[in-house]
Coordinates of C-alpha atoms and ligand atoms in Angstrom, one line a residue:
M2 CA 77.5 26.2 -6.0
G3 CA 77.3 28.6 -3.0
R4 CA 79.2 28.2 0.2
K5 CA 77.9 26.1 3.1
A6 CA 76.1 27.8 5.9
K7 CA 77.4 27.2 9.4
F8 CA 74.4 25.4 10.8
D9 CA 76.4 23.6 13.5
G10 CA 78.4 26.7 14.5
T11 CA 81.8 25.2 13.4
T12 CA 83.9 26.9 10.8
V13 CA 84.9 25.2 7.5
P14 CA 88.7 25.1 7.4
T15 CA 89.2 26.2 3.9
G16 CA 91.6 29.1 4.3
P17 CA 90.6 32.6 3.3
G18 CA 90.2 32.9 -0.5
R19 CA 89.6 36.0 -2.4
K20 CA 85.8 35.7 -2.4
A21 CA 85.8 34.6 1.2
R22 CA 87.4 37.7 2.3
K23 CA 85.0 39.8 0.4
Q24 CA 81.8 37.9 1.2
G25 CA 80.6 37.3 4.8
D26 CA 78.8 34.2 6.0
P27 CA 75.3 33.7 4.6
T28 CA 72.5 34.9 6.8
F29 CA 68.9 33.6 6.9
P30 CA 65.7 35.5 7.6
K31 CA 64.5 35.2 11.2
G32 CA 62.4 32.1 11.8
V33 CA 63.7 30.0 8.8
L34 CA 66.1 27.9 10.8
V35 CA 64.7 28.3 14.3
K36 CA 60.9 28.5 14.8
E37 CA 60.2 31.7 16.6
E38 CA 57.7 31.4 19.5
K39 CA 54.5 33.2 18.5
E40 CA 53.6 35.9 20.9
L41 CA 50.4 35.2 22.8
S42 CA 47.7 37.8 23.2
H43 CA 46.9 39.1 26.7
R44 CA 43.7 37.0 26.9
Q45 CA 45.5 33.9 25.7
R46 CA 48.2 34.3 28.3
Q47 CA 45.6 34.8 31.0
R48 CA 43.8 31.6 29.9
A49 CA 47.1 29.6 29.7
R50 CA 48.0 30.8 33.2
K51 CA 44.5 29.8 34.4
R52 CA 44.9 26.4 32.8
L53 CA 48.4 25.9 34.2
L54 CA 47.1 26.8 37.7
K55 CA 44.3 24.3 37.3
Q56 CA 46.6 21.6 36.1
Q57 CA 48.9 22.2 39.0
N58 CA 45.9 21.9 41.4
I59 CA 45.0 18.6 39.7
K60 CA 48.6 17.4 39.8
E61 CA 48.7 18.2 43.5
K62 CA 45.4 16.4 44.1
I63 CA 46.5 13.4 42.1
K64 CA 49.8 13.4 43.9
K65 CA 47.9 13.4 47.2
L66 CA 45.6 10.6 46.0
Q67 CA 48.6 8.7 44.7
K68 CA 50.4 9.0 48.0
E69 CA 47.3 7.7 49.8
K70 CA 47.1 4.9 47.2
D71 CA 50.8 4.1 47.5
K72 CA 50.4 3.9 51.2
K73 CA 47.5 1.6 50.9
L74 CA 49.4 -0.5 48.4
E75 CA 52.4 -0.6 50.7
N76 CA 50.3 -1.8 53.5
T77 CA 48.6 -4.5 51.4
T78 CA 51.8 -5.6 49.6
R79 CA 54.2 -5.4 52.4
K80 CA 54.0 -9.1 53.1
I81 CA 53.6 -10.1 49.5
H82 CA 55.9 -9.0 46.7
S83 CA 54.3 -6.3 44.6
K84 CA 54.8 -8.2 41.4
S85 CA 51.1 -9.2 40.8
N86 CA 49.9 -5.7 41.6
T87 CA 52.4 -4.2 39.1
K88 CA 51.0 -6.5 36.5
Q89 CA 47.4 -5.4 37.3
L90 CA 48.2 -1.8 37.0
K91 CA 50.2 -2.2 33.9
A92 CA 47.3 -4.0 32.3
K93 CA 45.0 -1.1 33.1
K94 CA 47.4 1.3 31.3
K95 CA 47.8 -1.1 28.3
K96 CA 45.6 1.1 26.1
K97 CA 48.3 3.6 25.6
P98 CA 51.9 2.6 26.2
V99 CA 53.5 5.0 28.7
T100 CA 56.9 6.1 27.5
N101 CA 57.9 8.9 29.9
G102 CA 57.3 8.4 33.5
N103 CA 56.5 4.7 33.3
L104 CA 54.6 3.0 36.1
S105 CA 57.8 1.2 37.1
N106 CA 61.3 2.7 36.9
E107 CA 64.5 0.9 36.1
N108 CA 64.5 -0.6 39.6
G109 CA 61.0 -1.9 39.2
E110 CA 59.6 0.6 41.7
M111 CA 56.1 2.0 41.3
Q112 CA 56.0 5.5 39.8
L113 CA 53.3 7.6 38.3
D114 CA 53.7 10.6 36.0
N115 CA 50.7 12.8 36.7
D116 CA 50.8 14.5 33.3
S117 CA 50.6 11.3 31.5
I118 CA 47.7 10.2 33.7
V119 CA 45.7 13.4 33.1
S120 CA 46.2 13.3 29.4
D121 CA 45.5 9.6 29.3
N122 CA 42.3 10.2 31.1
V123 CA 41.2 13.0 28.8
E124 CA 41.9 10.8 25.8
E125 CA 40.1 7.9 27.3
M126 CA 37.1 10.0 27.9
E127 CA 37.2 11.2 24.3
D128 CA 37.6 7.7 23.0
K129 CA 34.6 6.6 25.0
Q130 CA 32.4 9.5 24.2
Q131 CA 33.4 9.7 20.5
I132 CA 33.8 13.4 20.0
S133 CA 32.9 15.0 16.7
P134 CA 35.3 17.1 14.8
K135 CA 33.2 20.1 15.6
E136 CA 33.5 19.3 19.3
K137 CA 37.3 19.0 18.9
L138 CA 37.4 22.7 18.0
F139 CA 36.4 23.3 21.6
Q140 CA 38.9 20.8 22.9
S141 CA 40.8 23.2 25.2
D142 CA 37.5 24.4 26.7
R143 CA 36.5 20.8 27.3
E144 CA 39.8 20.0 28.9
D145 CA 39.1 22.9 31.3
E146 CA 35.7 21.3 31.9
N147 CA 37.3 17.9 32.5
D148 CA 39.8 19.5 34.9
E149 CA 37.0 21.2 36.7
Y150 CA 35.1 17.9 36.7
A151 CA 38.2 16.2 38.3
S152 CA 38.6 19.0 40.8
N153 CA 35.0 19.1 41.8
D154 CA 34.8 15.3 41.9
E155 CA 34.3 15.0 45.6
H156 CA 31.6 17.6 45.5
D157 CA 29.9 15.9 42.5
Q158 CA 30.1 12.6 44.3
D159 CA 28.1 14.0 47.2
E160 CA 25.5 15.3 44.9
E161 CA 25.3 12.1 42.9
M162 CA 25.1 10.0 45.9
D163 CA 21.5 11.3 46.3
N164 CA 20.6 9.3 43.4
E165 CA 19.9 5.6 44.3
D166 CA 21.0 4.4 40.9
E167 CA 24.2 6.3 41.1
K168 CA 24.9 4.8 44.5
E169 CA 24.5 1.4 43.0
A170 CA 26.8 2.3 40.1
L171 CA 29.3 3.6 42.5
E172 CA 29.2 0.5 44.6
D173 CA 29.7 -1.6 41.5
T174 CA 32.6 0.6 40.4
D175 CA 34.2 0.6 43.9
D176 CA 33.8 -3.2 44.2
N177 CA 35.4 -4.0 41.0
N178 CA 37.9 -1.2 40.5
D179 CA 39.5 -0.3 43.8
E180 CA 42.6 0.8 42.1
L181 CA 40.9 3.3 39.7
L182 CA 41.5 7.0 39.9
P183 CA 38.5 9.2 40.8
I184 CA 38.2 10.5 37.3
E185 CA 38.1 6.9 35.9
K186 CA 35.4 6.0 38.4
A187 CA 33.5 9.1 37.5
N188 CA 33.7 8.0 33.9
I189 CA 32.4 4.6 34.6
R190 CA 29.6 6.0 36.6
L191 CA 28.7 8.3 33.8
K192 CA 28.7 5.5 31.3
K193 CA 26.5 3.4 33.5
K194 CA 24.1 6.3 34.0
Q195 CA 23.9 6.9 30.3
E196 CA 23.3 3.2 29.6
K197 CA 20.5 3.2 32.2
E198 CA 18.9 6.2 30.7
R199 CA 19.1 4.7 27.2
K200 CA 17.4 1.5 28.4
L201 CA 14.7 3.5 30.1
A202 CA 14.1 5.6 27.0
E203 CA 13.9 2.4 24.9
E204 CA 11.3 0.9 27.2
E205 CA 9.3 4.0 27.2
M206 CA 9.4 4.0 23.4
T207 CA 8.1 0.4 23.2
D208 CA 5.4 1.2 25.6
M209 CA 4.4 4.2 23.6
T210 CA 4.3 2.2 20.4
L211 CA 2.2 -0.5 22.0
Q212 CA -0.1 2.2 23.5
Q213 CA -0.7 3.5 20.0
Y214 CA -1.9 0.0 19.0
V215 CA -4.2 -0.4 21.9
F216 CA -7.2 -1.6 20.1
T217 CA -10.7 -2.0 21.5
F218 CA -12.7 -4.8 19.9
P219 CA -15.8 -3.1 18.4
T220 CA -19.3 -4.0 19.6
E221 CA -22.0 -5.4 17.3
E222 CA -23.7 -1.9 17.2
E223 CA -20.4 -0.2 16.3
L224 CA -19.8 -2.8 13.5
A225 CA -23.3 -2.3 12.2
A226 CA -22.9 1.5 12.1
D227 CA -19.4 1.4 10.5
T228 CA -19.4 2.2 6.8
N229 CA -16.5 4.6 6.6
L230 CA -13.8 2.9 4.5
K231 CA -11.0 4.9 6.2
D232 CA -12.0 3.6 9.6
I233 CA -12.2 0.1 8.2
Q234 CA -8.8 0.4 6.7
Q235 CA -7.4 1.5 10.1
R236 CA -9.2 -1.3 11.9
I237 CA -7.6 -3.8 9.4
K238 CA -4.2 -2.4 10.3
D239 CA -5.0 -2.6 14.0
V240 CA -6.3 -6.1 14.0
V241 CA -3.3 -7.3 11.9
M242 CA -1.1 -5.6 14.5
V243 CA -2.9 -7.4 17.4
L244 CA -2.7 -10.8 15.5
S245 CA 1.0 -10.3 14.9
D246 CA 1.6 -10.2 18.7
F247 CA -1.5 -11.8 19.9
K248 CA -0.4 -12.8 23.4
R249 CA 0.6 -9.3 24.3
L250 CA -1.9 -7.2 22.5
R251 CA -5.1 -9.2 22.6
D252 CA -8.2 -8.4 24.6
T253 CA -8.2 -11.4 26.9
N254 CA -12.0 -11.8 26.5
R255 CA -11.6 -12.3 22.7
S256 CA -10.3 -15.4 20.9
R257 CA -8.0 -15.4 17.9
S258 CA -10.9 -16.7 15.7
E259 CA -13.0 -13.6 16.7
Y260 CA -10.1 -11.3 15.6
M261 CA -9.8 -13.4 12.4
D262 CA -13.5 -13.1 11.7
L263 CA -13.4 -9.4 12.2
L264 CA -10.4 -9.1 9.9
K265 CA -12.1 -11.2 7.2
R266 CA -15.3 -9.1 7.4
D267 CA -13.3 -5.8 7.1
L268 CA -11.1 -7.1 4.2
C269 CA -14.3 -8.2 2.4
I270 CA -15.8 -4.8 2.7
Y271 CA -12.6 -2.9 2.0
Y272 CA -11.5 -4.9 -1.1
S273 CA -15.0 -6.0 -2.2
Y274 CA -14.5 -9.8 -2.0
N275 CA -17.1 -12.3 -1.0
R276 CA -16.4 -14.1 2.3
F277 CA -15.8 -17.4 0.5
L278 CA -12.9 -16.2 -1.6
M279 CA -11.4 -14.1 1.1
E280 CA -11.4 -17.2 3.4
K281 CA -9.5 -19.1 0.6
L282 CA -7.0 -16.3 0.3
M283 CA -6.5 -16.2 4.0
Q284 CA -5.7 -19.9 4.0
I285 CA -3.0 -19.4 1.3
F286 CA -1.1 -16.4 2.5
P287 CA 0.3 -15.3 5.8
L288 CA -1.5 -12.0 6.9
D289 CA 1.2 -9.5 5.8
E290 CA 1.5 -11.2 2.4
L291 CA -2.3 -11.4 2.1
L292 CA -2.5 -7.6 2.3
E293 CA 0.3 -7.3 -0.3
F294 CA -1.6 -9.6 -2.6
L295 CA -4.9 -7.8 -2.2
E296 CA -3.3 -4.4 -2.8
A297 CA -1.4 -5.7 -5.9
S298 CA -4.6 -7.2 -7.2
E299 CA -6.2 -3.8 -7.2
V300 CA -3.6 -2.5 -9.7
Q301 CA -3.5 -3.2 -13.4
R302 CA -0.4 -5.1 -14.6
P303 CA 1.8 -3.3 -17.1
M304 CA 0.8 -3.8 -20.8
T305 CA 3.1 -6.3 -22.5
I306 CA 3.4 -7.5 -26.1
R307 CA 5.1 -10.5 -27.6
T308 CA 7.1 -10.2 -30.8
N309 CA 5.9 -12.6 -33.5
T310 CA 9.3 -14.0 -34.5
L311 CA 7.7 -15.5 -37.6
K312 CA 7.6 -12.0 -39.0
T313 CA 10.0 -9.8 -37.3
R314 CA 12.7 -9.4 -34.6
R315 CA 12.2 -7.6 -31.3
R316 CA 14.8 -5.0 -32.1
D317 CA 13.1 -4.0 -35.3
L318 CA 9.7 -4.1 -33.8
A319 CA 10.8 -1.9 -30.9
E320 CA 12.4 0.6 -33.3
A321 CA 9.2 0.8 -35.4
L322 CA 7.0 1.3 -32.4
I323 CA 9.3 3.9 -30.8
N324 CA 9.1 5.8 -34.1
R325 CA 5.3 5.9 -33.6
G326 CA 5.7 7.4 -30.2
V327 CA 5.5 4.2 -28.1
N328 CA 7.5 4.2 -24.9
L329 CA 8.7 0.7 -24.3
D330 CA 11.4 -1.6 -22.9
P331 CA 12.3 -5.2 -22.9
I332 CA 10.2 -7.1 -20.2
G333 CA 13.2 -8.6 -18.6
K334 CA 16.2 -10.9 -19.1
W335 CA 14.1 -14.0 -19.0
T336 CA 12.5 -13.4 -22.4
K337 CA 14.0 -12.3 -25.7
I338 CA 10.6 -11.6 -27.3
G339 CA 8.6 -9.6 -24.8
L340 CA 8.3 -5.8 -24.5
V341 CA 6.6 -3.8 -21.8
V342 CA 4.7 -0.7 -23.0
Y343 CA 4.8 2.3 -20.6
S344 CA 2.8 4.7 -22.7
S345 CA 1.7 5.0 -26.3
Q346 CA 0.4 7.8 -28.5
V347 CA -1.4 5.3 -30.6
P348 CA -3.8 2.4 -29.7
M349 CA -1.5 -0.7 -29.4
G350 CA -4.2 -2.9 -31.0
A351 CA -4.4 -0.8 -34.1
T352 CA -0.8 0.1 -35.2
P353 CA 0.3 -1.0 -38.7
E354 CA 2.7 -3.3 -37.0
Y355 CA -0.1 -5.0 -35.1
L356 CA -2.3 -5.3 -38.2
A357 CA 0.7 -6.8 -40.0
G358 CA 1.0 -9.4 -37.3
H359 CA 4.4 -8.3 -35.9
Y360 CA 3.2 -8.7 -32.4
I361 CA 0.3 -9.8 -30.2
L362 CA -0.9 -8.2 -26.9
Q363 CA -0.1 -10.8 -24.3
G364 CA 0.4 -10.7 -20.5
A365 CA 3.9 -11.6 -19.4
S366 CA 2.7 -14.6 -17.4
S367 CA 1.2 -16.2 -20.5
F368 CA 4.7 -16.6 -21.9
L369 CA 5.7 -18.9 -19.1
P370 CA 3.7 -22.2 -19.9
V371 CA 4.9 -22.1 -23.5
M372 CA 8.5 -21.6 -22.4
A373 CA 8.1 -24.5 -20.1
L374 CA 6.5 -26.6 -22.9
D375 CA 9.6 -25.8 -25.0
P376 CA 8.2 -26.8 -28.4
K377 CA 10.6 -28.0 -31.1
E378 CA 10.5 -27.8 -34.8
N379 CA 8.7 -30.6 -36.7
E380 CA 6.9 -31.9 -33.6
R381 CA 3.2 -32.8 -33.2
I382 CA 1.8 -30.6 -30.6
L383 CA -1.6 -30.3 -29.0
D384 CA -3.0 -27.1 -27.4
M385 CA -6.1 -28.5 -25.7
C386 CA -7.7 -25.2 -24.7
A387 CA -6.4 -22.7 -27.2
A388 CA -8.8 -19.8 -27.6
P389 CA -8.2 -16.9 -28.2
G390 CA -4.8 -18.3 -29.4
G391 CA -2.2 -16.3 -27.5
K392 CA -0.2 -19.3 -26.3
S393 CA -1.0 -21.4 -29.4
S394 CA 0.5 -18.7 -31.7
H395 CA 3.6 -18.6 -29.4
I396 CA 4.0 -22.4 -29.8
A397 CA 3.6 -22.1 -33.6
A398 CA 6.4 -19.4 -33.7
L399 CA 8.7 -21.6 -31.7
M400 CA 8.0 -24.5 -34.0
K401 CA 8.9 -22.0 -36.8
N402 CA 5.7 -23.0 -38.6
T403 CA 6.9 -26.6 -39.0
G404 CA 5.4 -29.8 -37.8
V405 CA 1.7 -29.8 -36.8
L406 CA 0.0 -27.8 -34.2
F407 CA -3.5 -28.8 -33.1
S408 CA -5.2 -25.8 -31.6
N409 CA -8.4 -26.9 -29.9
D410 CA -11.1 -25.2 -27.9
V411 CA -14.6 -26.4 -27.1
N412 CA -16.0 -22.9 -27.4
E413 CA -17.0 -22.3 -31.0
E414 CA -17.4 -18.5 -30.6
R415 CA -13.9 -18.1 -29.0
I416 CA -12.2 -20.3 -31.5
K417 CA -13.0 -17.6 -34.2
A418 CA -10.4 -15.4 -32.4
V419 CA -7.8 -18.2 -32.9
V420 CA -8.6 -18.2 -36.6
G421 CA -8.3 -14.4 -36.9
N422 CA -5.1 -14.3 -34.9
F423 CA -3.4 -17.1 -36.8
H424 CA -4.2 -15.3 -40.1
R425 CA -2.8 -12.1 -38.9
L426 CA 0.3 -13.7 -37.4
G427 CA 1.0 -15.8 -40.5
I428 CA 0.6 -19.3 -38.8
V429 CA 0.4 -22.0 -41.4
N430 CA 1.2 -25.2 -39.5
S431 CA -2.0 -25.6 -37.5
V432 CA -5.2 -27.5 -37.4
I433 CA -8.0 -25.7 -35.5
C434 CA -10.7 -27.8 -33.9
T435 CA -13.5 -27.6 -31.4
Y436 CA -13.6 -30.8 -29.4
D437 CA -14.4 -31.2 -25.8
G438 CA -10.8 -31.7 -24.6
R439 CA -11.9 -34.7 -22.5
K440 CA -12.8 -36.6 -25.7
I441 CA -9.7 -35.9 -27.8
P442 CA -7.9 -39.1 -26.7
S443 CA -10.6 -41.1 -28.4
V444 CA -10.1 -39.0 -31.6
I445 CA -6.4 -38.5 -31.8
K446 CA -3.3 -39.1 -29.6
G447 CA 0.4 -39.7 -29.9
F448 CA 1.5 -36.0 -29.5
D449 CA 5.1 -35.1 -28.6
R450 CA 3.9 -32.3 -26.4
V451 CA 0.5 -31.2 -25.0
L452 CA -0.3 -27.9 -23.4
L453 CA -3.3 -27.7 -21.1
D454 CA -4.0 -24.1 -20.2
A455 CA -7.0 -25.1 -18.3
P456 CA -10.2 -23.2 -17.7
C457 CA -10.1 -21.9 -14.1
T458 CA -11.6 -19.5 -11.5
G459 CA -9.2 -16.7 -12.5
T460 CA -8.2 -15.8 -9.0
G461 CA -4.8 -14.7 -10.3
V462 CA -6.3 -12.1 -12.7
V463 CA -8.5 -10.2 -10.3
S464 CA -7.1 -6.9 -11.5
K465 CA -8.2 -7.7 -15.1
D466 CA -11.6 -9.1 -14.1
P467 CA -12.8 -7.8 -10.7
S468 CA -16.0 -9.8 -11.0
V469 CA -13.9 -12.8 -9.8
K470 CA -13.9 -11.2 -6.3
T471 CA -17.6 -11.7 -5.9
N472 CA -18.9 -14.4 -8.2
K473 CA -16.9 -17.4 -7.2
D474 CA -18.1 -19.9 -4.6
E475 CA -17.4 -23.4 -3.4
I476 CA -19.4 -25.0 -6.2
D477 CA -17.5 -23.1 -8.9
I478 CA -14.2 -24.3 -7.5
Q479 CA -15.5 -27.8 -7.2
R480 CA -16.7 -27.7 -10.8
C481 CA -13.5 -26.3 -12.1
C482 CA -11.3 -28.8 -10.2
T483 CA -13.3 -31.7 -11.6
L484 CA -13.1 -30.5 -15.2
Q485 CA -9.4 -29.7 -14.7
R486 CA -8.7 -33.2 -13.4
E487 CA -10.5 -34.8 -16.4
L488 CA -8.9 -32.5 -18.9
L489 CA -5.4 -33.2 -17.4
L490 CA -5.9 -37.0 -17.6
A491 CA -7.0 -36.6 -21.2
A492 CA -4.0 -34.4 -22.0
I493 CA -1.7 -37.0 -20.5
D494 CA -3.4 -39.7 -22.5
C495 CA -2.9 -37.7 -25.7
A496 CA 0.8 -37.4 -25.1
N497 CA 3.2 -40.1 -26.4
A498 CA 5.5 -41.5 -23.7
R499 CA 7.7 -42.9 -26.5
S500 CA 8.1 -39.6 -28.3
E501 CA 11.9 -39.2 -29.0
S502 CA 11.8 -35.5 -28.3
G503 CA 9.0 -35.1 -25.9
G504 CA 6.3 -37.0 -24.0
I505 CA 5.8 -33.7 -22.2
V506 CA 2.5 -32.3 -20.8
V507 CA 2.4 -28.7 -19.4
Y508 CA -0.5 -27.8 -17.1
S509 CA -1.2 -24.1 -16.3
T510 CA -3.9 -21.9 -14.8
C511 CA -4.3 -18.3 -14.0
S512 CA -5.6 -19.2 -10.6
I513 CA -3.7 -19.2 -7.3
L514 CA -5.9 -21.7 -5.5
P515 CA -4.2 -25.0 -4.6
E516 CA -7.4 -26.8 -5.3
E517 CA -7.0 -26.0 -9.0
N518 CA -3.2 -26.4 -9.1
E519 CA -1.2 -28.7 -6.9
W520 CA -4.2 -30.8 -6.0
V521 CA -5.0 -31.5 -9.7
I522 CA -1.4 -32.4 -10.4
D523 CA -1.2 -34.6 -7.3
Y524 CA -4.3 -36.4 -8.5
A525 CA -2.7 -37.0 -12.0
L526 CA 0.5 -38.3 -10.4
K527 CA -1.6 -41.0 -8.7
K528 CA -3.6 -41.8 -11.8
R529 CA -1.1 -41.9 -14.6
D530 CA 2.5 -42.8 -15.2
V531 CA 3.9 -39.3 -15.2
K532 CA 6.4 -37.5 -13.1
L533 CA 7.0 -33.8 -12.4
V534 CA 10.1 -32.4 -14.1
P535 CA 11.6 -28.9 -13.6
T536 CA 9.9 -26.2 -15.6
D537 CA 13.3 -24.5 -16.3
L538 CA 11.7 -21.2 -15.6
E539 CA 14.3 -19.1 -13.9
F540 CA 12.0 -17.4 -11.4
G541 CA 8.7 -18.1 -9.6
A542 CA 7.8 -19.4 -6.2
E543 CA 7.9 -23.2 -5.5
G544 CA 4.6 -25.0 -5.6
F545 CA 3.0 -26.2 -2.4
T546 CA 3.7 -29.6 -1.0
S547 CA 1.3 -29.1 1.8
Y548 CA -1.8 -27.0 2.2
R549 CA -4.0 -26.8 5.4
Q550 CA -4.2 -30.4 6.5
Y551 CA -3.4 -31.8 3.1
R552 CA -0.1 -33.2 1.9
F553 CA 1.0 -33.4 -1.7
H554 CA 3.7 -35.4 -3.4
P555 CA 7.1 -33.8 -2.5
S556 CA 7.9 -33.3 -6.2
L557 CA 5.2 -30.6 -6.3
K558 CA 7.9 -28.2 -5.3
L559 CA 9.0 -28.5 -8.9
T560 CA 5.9 -26.6 -10.0
K561 CA 5.9 -22.8 -10.1
R562 CA 3.7 -20.1 -8.7
F563 CA 3.7 -16.5 -9.9
Y564 CA 2.1 -13.7 -7.9
P565 CA 1.2 -10.1 -8.8
H566 CA 2.7 -8.8 -5.5
V567 CA 5.9 -10.6 -6.0
H568 CA 6.5 -10.8 -9.8
N569 CA 4.3 -7.9 -11.0
M570 CA 2.5 -10.3 -13.3
D571 CA -0.9 -12.0 -13.1
G572 CA -1.2 -14.9 -10.6
F573 CA -0.2 -18.0 -12.4
F574 CA 0.6 -21.7 -12.0
V575 CA 2.8 -23.9 -14.2
A576 CA 3.6 -27.6 -13.9
K577 CA 5.6 -29.7 -16.3
L578 CA 5.0 -33.5 -16.5
K579 CA 7.0 -36.1 -18.3
K580 CA 5.1 -39.2 -19.3
F581 CA 7.1 -42.4 -18.8
S582 CA 4.5 -45.0 -19.9
N583 CA 1.4 -45.1 -22.1
I584 CA -0.3 -47.5 -19.7
I585 CA -3.7 -46.4 -18.4
H586 CA -4.4 -48.1 -15.1
K587 CA -8.2 -48.6 -15.3
K588 CA -8.4 -49.6 -11.6
K589 CA -6.9 -46.3 -10.6
D590 CA -9.3 -44.4 -12.9
A591 CA -12.2 -46.0 -11.1
E592 CA -11.1 -44.8 -7.7
E593 CA -12.9 -41.8 -6.5
E594 CA -11.4 -39.0 -4.5
S595 CA -13.1 -36.2 -2.7
F596 CA -11.7 -32.8 -1.7
D597 CA -12.9 -32.6 1.9
Ligands
SAM606 C1 -7.7 -20.1 -20.0 S1 -8.6 -20.2 -21.4 C2 -7.4 -20.6 -22.6 C3 -6.5 -19.4 -23.1 C4 -5.6 -19.8 -24.2 N1 -4.8 -20.9 -23.8 C5 -4.8 -18.6 -24.6 O1 -3.6 -18.5 -24.3 O2 -5.3 -17.7 -25.4 C6 -9.4 -21.7 -21.2 C7 -10.2 -22.1 -22.4 O3 -10.6 -23.4 -22.2 C8 -11.8 -23.6 -22.9 N2 -12.5 -24.8 -22.5 C9 -13.3 -24.9 -21.4 N3 -13.7 -26.2 -21.3 C10 -13.1 -26.9 -22.3 C11 -13.2 -28.2 -22.7 N4 -13.9 -29.1 -22.0 N5 -12.5 -28.6 -23.7 C12 -11.8 -27.7 -24.4 N6 -11.7 -26.4 -24.1 C13 -12.4 -26.0 -23.0 C14 -12.5 -22.3 -22.8 O4 -13.4 -22.1 -23.9 C15 -11.4 -21.3 -22.8 O5 -11.2 -20.7 -24.0

């Protein structure tokens, strides 16, 4: 161990040893023990001197001001003890506890340390203005500026007094903060000015935005001449904007219905719909959602396939298809058998796997009614409208080819596709028939489960069949609804309420019109002893319980709606009914109901 250095300047009383005599006290290089002051450059010294001078100036000014303030205070507090004022001042300085040069000394007398005030004010300004790190690099320069600001305060005040707003701000500041230092007052004025400017800028911005949407209602001549799709698209946006803030943006000479009519006209032209269907859609969706729906209906849904679990597993199928250059993925967590195909080097309807019946091309929405039906092994199940057999083959797969599946469709041509598909997919538990569904109860009934995937207008599958946009009218809807009601009552009559495992009827359509969905279910609820039960589908929008002036049974919210713009699948409707009695109330059947 070496000897101890004499850091404190005292000698260690050890007596001179041999080594001690030879070796002197240890020395340390300059600057190790005591930090040497760095020599400043000439320019730095000049700046420091300048800063010092300025600070002295400020200190003097502040002292002067403080004296005046003290005098004022003395006058006002001569009669009353200064306790309350002390508190007030202390509260003001609360932000940063003052350690040296406190406001009150040991005797409780008022004292102010100018240095602490200056630095407090600078810090306060920084806090309030939130200085960036880059700005901090220029801190000393800014301090100079602040000093100058403080010293030129009176002059600045004169200038600023010209401004009316400033005057107001100053008055406010003076009223409320008599005891504030000039620099604090200046700071408050600055903040107020900034706030006012910000508000003004905001107002200008809003005005500008609104000005951009100043929309002049077109004349009849202008409308007649208008064929440019881009102009029509712009007008759609403009009118939607006006309707979104009608009170403010409207032309007072025009009514809301005039704007709505114009919008309807433009939407029909732009998206190629007939007026009737567009009107229906406008009744279903709020305007912003309507535009989303129309846009989504212009886009093809992704191609999806369903694994035929009678022959393979999804993992094996995916592997085989990937090896053939198919780019695919599982559809989503909600199904274990669906795959979405992004691209393929081979036609998906002609691969060896397809021909071997390992999968079927099927839209994702078509999985849903069968999932809701929840078929069980060894049941008797009826698929009332089965062609071309997509859902029917799914039912057979879930039944694992056990029990009996009646796959019916009135259309003899279409039923051939069911036969072909069933052969390919290896379905052996089915009876294929071609009855008019409405007559089936008089032929056969007592099913555990019935699926009615009803014929409909197809308003949910516009992207697949754009002709729907133009070829549907009121009569079509009326005809569809009537057939759907009759088929649904027949489907219910075919189901057995006493089935141990079921007594279930699932109704589905690829339409989004309430007339073909909630309305039909609401009708059946009144006519038969059935109730709605949850579909157990983990996504989908709630069915409507009201539509326009109509009110449906509250349980209709248990039904599910699926939309292209929300779920990226075809528009679809699914309802699950449980039959609780086989009684058919003839009187109820005789009652007639009309739509309008
Ligand atoms: C939406 S499609 C069924 C699609 C089928 N469920 C599938 O997944 O492949 C409606 C079917 O109902 C059939 N249909 C129409 N009227 C019918 C009726 N009165 N009785 C039975 N089927 C009918 C049509 O021929 C059509 O094939």
